[in-house]
Amino acid sequence: MHKDLEKILFSEEEIKAAAKRLGDRINADYAGQEVIFVGLLKGSVQFMADLLKNIDLMCTIDFMCVSSYGNGTKSTGRVNIIKDLSEPIDDKNVVIVEDIIDSGNTLSFIKRYFSAKNAKSVRICTLLNKPSRREVEIDVDYIGFDVPDEFVVGYGLDYQEYYRNLPYIGVLKPEIYE
Ligand code: IMP
Ligand code: MG
C-alpha cells in the first residue's frame, strides 16, 4: 500500500492540528447555537472523527452518501444519493463535513438539496480543497489545506475504495491509475 504513493503531503499530526484549528473556528462561529454535522461517506470518516473531538457545542451528527465519481479519477458531474439523511434538518444549522472539494459538483448539489429541506444555515467544512479544478462556484467556509491538481489518497480518501485507512495523505503514483 505505502509503496503506491509518490510522496506524503500531510502527516497525521498536521491533519489533527488542522482539525483543531477548524474546530476552534466553528466553536466561535456557532457559540450558543446547536449544529448538526453531516459527514459525507465514506471519505470524511477519519477527518470527521478528529473534527468532532474539537467541537464544544451542543450538536448531533448524521451521514449522507452520494456518488459522482464512478470508479475513475474524474468527476462525472452527476450526483446520486446512495444514503440519505436520517434526521430532519429544517431550522437546523448544518455543517457539511467533506474530505475534498474538487469540481464542486457534489457540494453544490448537496447545498441546494439542504436548502430545499429548509435548513436554517448550511456551511461547508472540508479537509482538502483543490481550487484549480473547480467547475462550479461554491463558498467553502472552513478549509484544512489547499492541494495541487494531483490525485491524493489516505485519511479517508480512496482510489477504487482502497487507501482510506492510511494515517496520512499522499499523492498516488500516476502509474497506479493510468
Ligand atoms: P467533486 O464533486 O468533483 O467536488 O468531487 C468530490 C469528491 O470526489 C470527493 O468527495 C472525493 O470523494 C472525490 N475526489 C476528488 N478528488 C479526489 C482525489 O484527489 N482523491 C480522492 N478522491 C477525490
Ligand atoms: Mg470518493
mmCIF file of C-alpha atoms and ligand atoms in Angstrom:
data_model
loop_
_atom_site.group_PDB
_atom_site.id
_atom_site.type_symbol
_atom_site.label_atom_id
_atom_site.label_comp_id
_atom_site.label_asym_id
_atom_site.label_seq_id
_atom_site.Cartn_x
_atom_site.Cartn_y
_atom_site.Cartn_z
ATOM 1 C CA MET A 1 0.000 0.000 0.000
ATOM 2 C CA HIS A 2 2.597 2.597 1.089
ATOM 3 C CA LYS A 3 4.761 1.874 -1.951
ATOM 4 C CA ASP A 4 1.939 3.037 -4.274
ATOM 5 C CA LEU A 5 2.432 6.632 -3.092
ATOM 6 C CA GLU A 6 4.719 9.113 -4.763
ATOM 7 C CA LYS A 7 5.009 11.417 -1.762
ATOM 8 C CA ILE A 8 3.366 12.299 1.529
ATOM 9 C CA LEU A 9 1.582 15.668 1.646
ATOM 10 C CA PHE A 10 0.187 15.811 5.199
ATOM 11 C CA SER A 11 1.078 13.766 8.257
ATOM 12 C CA GLU A 12 -1.452 12.647 10.847
ATOM 13 C CA GLU A 13 -0.124 15.346 13.220
ATOM 14 C CA GLU A 14 -0.645 18.079 10.617
ATOM 15 C CA ILE A 15 -4.173 16.840 9.884
ATOM 16 C CA LYS A 16 -5.071 16.692 13.580
ATOM 17 C CA ALA A 17 -3.742 20.237 14.008
ATOM 18 C CA ALA A 18 -5.946 21.372 11.105
ATOM 19 C CA ALA A 19 -8.975 19.673 12.708
ATOM 20 C CA LYS A 20 -8.249 21.597 15.923
ATOM 21 C CA ARG A 21 -7.862 24.908 14.081
ATOM 22 C CA LEU A 22 -11.164 24.413 12.210
ATOM 23 C CA GLY A 23 -12.960 23.122 15.317
ATOM 24 C CA ASP A 24 -11.939 26.255 17.236
ATOM 25 C CA ARG A 25 -13.356 28.467 14.479
ATOM 26 C CA ILE A 26 -16.621 26.528 14.333
ATOM 27 C CA ASN A 27 -16.962 26.740 18.131
ATOM 28 C CA ALA A 28 -16.556 30.509 17.954
ATOM 29 C CA ASP A 29 -18.887 30.953 14.961
ATOM 30 C CA TYR A 30 -21.730 28.908 16.480
ATOM 31 C CA ALA A 31 -21.280 29.824 20.164
ATOM 32 C CA GLY A 32 -24.594 29.282 21.996
ATOM 33 C CA GLN A 33 -26.214 27.573 18.991
ATOM 34 C CA GLU A 34 -26.875 23.961 18.032
ATOM 35 C CA VAL A 35 -25.311 22.385 14.978
ATOM 36 C CA ILE A 36 -25.816 19.191 13.029
ATOM 37 C CA PHE A 37 -22.633 17.870 11.422
ATOM 38 C CA VAL A 38 -23.331 15.890 8.266
ATOM 39 C CA GLY A 39 -20.415 13.748 7.146
ATOM 40 C CA LEU A 40 -20.263 12.642 3.542
ATOM 41 C CA LEU A 41 -19.469 8.950 3.355
ATOM 42 C CA LYS A 42 -17.102 7.433 3.050
ATOM 43 C CA GLY A 43 -14.240 9.865 2.625
ATOM 44 C CA SER A 44 -14.992 12.115 5.588
ATOM 45 C CA VAL A 45 -14.895 9.466 8.323
ATOM 46 C CA GLN A 46 -11.338 9.938 9.600
ATOM 47 C CA PHE A 47 -11.464 13.753 9.457
ATOM 48 C CA MET A 48 -14.996 13.872 10.942
ATOM 49 C CA ALA A 49 -13.803 11.891 13.972
ATOM 50 C CA ASP A 50 -10.916 14.315 14.539
ATOM 51 C CA LEU A 51 -13.062 17.402 13.993
ATOM 52 C CA LEU A 52 -15.827 16.291 16.372
ATOM 53 C CA LYS A 53 -13.359 15.804 19.215
ATOM 54 C CA ASN A 54 -12.609 19.521 18.953
ATOM 55 C CA ILE A 55 -16.253 20.640 18.914
ATOM 56 C CA ASP A 56 -17.524 22.151 22.141
ATOM 57 C CA LEU A 57 -21.175 22.794 21.184
ATOM 58 C CA MET A 58 -24.497 21.004 21.595
ATOM 59 C CA CYS A 59 -24.550 19.048 18.355
ATOM 60 C CA THR A 60 -25.798 15.948 16.595
ATOM 61 C CA ILE A 61 -24.264 14.058 13.702
ATOM 62 C CA ASP A 62 -25.624 12.443 10.583
ATOM 63 C CA PHE A 63 -24.226 10.982 7.388
ATOM 64 C CA MET A 64 -25.068 11.036 3.721
ATOM 65 C CA CYS A 65 -23.579 9.000 0.934
ATOM 66 C CA VAL A 66 -23.595 10.353 -2.599
ATOM 67 C CA SER A 67 -21.585 9.377 -5.608
ATOM 68 C CA SER A 68 -20.437 11.406 -8.541
ATOM 69 C CA TYR A 69 -17.311 9.554 -9.472
ATOM 70 C CA GLY A 70 -17.852 6.011 -10.635
ATOM 71 C CA ASN A 71 -14.527 4.291 -10.257
ATOM 72 C CA GLY A 72 -12.198 6.645 -12.098
ATOM 73 C CA THR A 73 -10.323 9.733 -11.002
ATOM 74 C CA LYS A 74 -12.531 12.311 -12.786
ATOM 75 C CA SER A 75 -15.938 13.613 -11.695
ATOM 76 C CA THR A 76 -18.870 12.717 -13.930
ATOM 77 C CA GLY A 77 -20.867 15.760 -12.799
ATOM 78 C CA ARG A 78 -23.907 13.644 -11.953
ATOM 79 C CA VAL A 79 -24.706 13.147 -8.272
ATOM 80 C CA ASN A 80 -26.673 10.131 -6.987
ATOM 81 C CA ILE A 81 -27.959 9.801 -3.421
ATOM 82 C CA ILE A 82 -26.962 6.385 -2.090
ATOM 83 C CA LYS A 83 -27.817 7.045 1.571
ATOM 84 C CA ASP A 84 -29.967 9.984 2.651
ATOM 85 C CA LEU A 85 -30.076 11.856 5.970
ATOM 86 C CA SER A 86 -31.694 10.007 8.848
ATOM 87 C CA GLU A 87 -32.922 13.122 10.715
ATOM 88 C CA PRO A 88 -34.846 16.195 9.534
ATOM 89 C CA ILE A 89 -32.707 19.332 9.159
ATOM 90 C CA ASP A 90 -35.385 22.023 8.888
ATOM 91 C CA ASP A 91 -34.446 25.042 11.015
ATOM 92 C CA LYS A 92 -31.060 23.480 11.838
ATOM 93 C CA ASN A 93 -27.573 24.870 11.402
ATOM 94 C CA VAL A 94 -25.881 22.313 9.169
ATOM 95 C CA VAL A 95 -22.129 21.930 8.766
ATOM 96 C CA ILE A 96 -21.275 19.545 5.936
ATOM 97 C CA VAL A 97 -18.029 17.656 6.545
ATOM 98 C CA GLU A 98 -16.219 16.564 3.385
ATOM 99 C CA ASP A 99 -12.848 15.036 2.519
ATOM 100 C CA ILE A 100 -12.045 17.058 -0.596
ATOM 101 C CA ILE A 101 -13.704 19.562 -2.914
ATOM 102 C CA ASP A 102 -12.633 19.117 -6.489
ATOM 103 C CA SER A 103 -15.036 20.183 -9.282
ATOM 104 C CA GLY A 104 -17.518 21.380 -6.619
ATOM 105 C CA ASN A 105 -20.373 19.424 -8.234
ATOM 106 C CA THR A 106 -21.052 17.233 -5.187
ATOM 107 C CA LEU A 107 -21.154 20.083 -2.685
ATOM 108 C CA SER A 108 -23.171 22.438 -4.836
ATOM 109 C CA PHE A 109 -25.770 19.681 -5.275
ATOM 110 C CA ILE A 110 -25.860 18.970 -1.519
ATOM 111 C CA LYS A 111 -26.030 22.642 -0.555
ATOM 112 C CA ARG A 112 -29.047 23.105 -2.825
ATOM 113 C CA TYR A 113 -30.605 19.895 -1.518
ATOM 114 C CA PHE A 114 -30.224 21.032 2.116
ATOM 115 C CA SER A 115 -31.562 24.499 1.382
ATOM 116 C CA ALA A 116 -34.603 22.885 -0.247
ATOM 117 C CA LYS A 117 -35.077 20.944 3.009
ATOM 118 C CA ASN A 118 -35.274 24.335 4.796
ATOM 119 C CA ALA A 119 -32.067 24.177 6.804
ATOM 120 C CA LYS A 120 -31.537 27.369 8.831
ATOM 121 C CA SER A 121 -27.951 27.650 7.572
ATOM 122 C CA VAL A 122 -25.582 25.454 5.572
ATOM 123 C CA ARG A 123 -21.806 25.709 5.737
ATOM 124 C CA ILE A 124 -19.040 23.518 4.403
ATOM 125 C CA CYS A 125 -16.005 22.203 6.265
ATOM 126 C CA THR A 126 -13.545 20.327 4.064
ATOM 127 C CA LEU A 127 -10.208 18.796 4.901
ATOM 128 C CA LEU A 128 -8.810 19.402 1.416
ATOM 129 C CA ASN A 129 -9.599 21.843 -1.373
ATOM 130 C CA LYS A 130 -8.426 21.628 -4.993
ATOM 131 C CA PRO A 131 -9.310 25.135 -6.244
ATOM 132 C CA SER A 132 -7.640 24.665 -9.635
ATOM 133 C CA ARG A 133 -10.255 22.070 -10.638
ATOM 134 C CA ARG A 134 -13.432 23.971 -9.791
ATOM 135 C CA GLU A 135 -16.246 23.714 -12.387
ATOM 136 C CA VAL A 136 -18.973 25.348 -10.300
ATOM 137 C CA GLU A 137 -18.501 28.276 -7.951
ATOM 138 C CA ILE A 138 -19.076 27.412 -4.313
ATOM 139 C CA ASP A 139 -18.443 29.137 -0.973
ATOM 140 C CA VAL A 140 -16.296 26.963 1.258
ATOM 141 C CA ASP A 141 -16.347 28.192 4.833
ATOM 142 C CA TYR A 142 -13.728 26.010 6.520
ATOM 143 C CA ILE A 143 -10.731 24.559 4.672
ATOM 144 C CA GLY A 144 -7.954 22.412 6.125
ATOM 145 C CA PHE A 145 -5.487 22.618 3.242
ATOM 146 C CA ASP A 146 -5.402 23.622 -0.413
ATOM 147 C CA VAL A 147 -3.857 20.914 -2.578
ATOM 148 C CA PRO A 148 -2.419 20.997 -6.097
ATOM 149 C CA ASP A 149 -4.086 19.203 -9.003
ATOM 150 C CA GLU A 150 -2.843 15.716 -8.146
ATOM 151 C CA PHE A 151 -4.808 12.626 -7.160
ATOM 152 C CA VAL A 152 -4.459 12.183 -3.414
ATOM 153 C CA VAL A 153 -5.386 9.275 -1.146
ATOM 154 C CA GLY A 154 -5.339 8.386 2.535
ATOM 155 C CA TYR A 155 -7.073 9.567 5.698
ATOM 156 C CA GLY A 156 -10.440 8.585 4.228
ATOM 157 C CA LEU A 157 -9.705 9.414 0.588
ATOM 158 C CA ASP A 158 -9.710 6.470 -1.770
ATOM 159 C CA TYR A 159 -8.768 5.220 -5.168
ATOM 160 C CA GLN A 160 -11.227 2.457 -6.142
ATOM 161 C CA GLU A 161 -12.119 2.145 -2.415
ATOM 162 C CA TYR A 162 -8.529 1.436 -1.322
ATOM 163 C CA TYR A 163 -6.095 3.518 0.763
ATOM 164 C CA ARG A 164 -8.803 5.032 3.027
ATOM 165 C CA ASN A 165 -7.047 3.540 6.053
ATOM 166 C CA LEU A 166 -3.707 5.313 5.531
ATOM 167 C CA PRO A 167 -2.950 7.532 8.552
ATOM 168 C CA TYR A 168 -1.633 10.323 6.287
ATOM 169 C CA ILE A 169 -2.456 11.933 2.920
ATOM 170 C CA GLY A 170 -0.238 11.391 -0.066
ATOM 171 C CA VAL A 171 -0.106 11.570 -3.842
ATOM 172 C CA LEU A 172 -0.881 8.319 -5.635
ATOM 173 C CA LYS A 173 1.689 7.313 -8.262
ATOM 174 C CA PRO A 174 0.058 8.009 -11.656
ATOM 175 C CA GLU A 175 1.101 4.541 -12.881
ATOM 176 C CA ILE A 176 -1.453 3.075 -10.440
ATOM 177 C CA TYR A 177 -4.405 4.635 -12.283
ATOM 178 C CA GLU A 178 -3.060 5.227 -15.784
HETATM 179 P P1 IMP B 1 -16.378 16.987 -6.729
HETATM 180 O O1 IMP B 1 -17.840 16.758 -6.866
HETATM 181 O O2 IMP B 1 -15.678 16.947 -8.065
HETATM 182 O O3 IMP B 1 -16.018 18.217 -5.936
HETATM 183 O O4 IMP B 1 -15.793 15.703 -6.055
HETATM 184 C C1 IMP B 1 -15.755 15.492 -4.735
HETATM 185 C C2 IMP B 1 -15.484 14.025 -4.458
HETATM 186 O O5 IMP B 1 -14.574 13.464 -5.398
HETATM 187 C C3 IMP B 1 -14.807 13.893 -3.129
HETATM 188 O O6 IMP B 1 -15.753 13.670 -2.126
HETATM 189 C C4 IMP B 1 -13.916 12.692 -3.316
HETATM 190 O O7 IMP B 1 -14.612 11.524 -2.957
HETATM 191 C C5 IMP B 1 -13.614 12.634 -4.784
HETATM 192 N N1 IMP B 1 -12.262 13.148 -5.105
HETATM 193 C C6 IMP B 1 -11.941 14.295 -5.729
HETATM 194 N N2 IMP B 1 -10.604 14.453 -5.841
HETATM 195 C C7 IMP B 1 -10.061 13.382 -5.236
HETATM 196 C C8 IMP B 1 -8.694 12.956 -5.004
HETATM 197 O O8 IMP B 1 -7.688 13.615 -5.347
HETATM 198 N N3 IMP B 1 -8.550 11.771 -4.355
HETATM 199 C C9 IMP B 1 -9.603 11.003 -3.933
HETATM 200 N N4 IMP B 1 -10.885 11.364 -4.126
HETATM 201 C C10 IMP B 1 -11.111 12.532 -4.783
HETATM 202 MG MG MG B 2 -14.525 9.319 -3.086
#
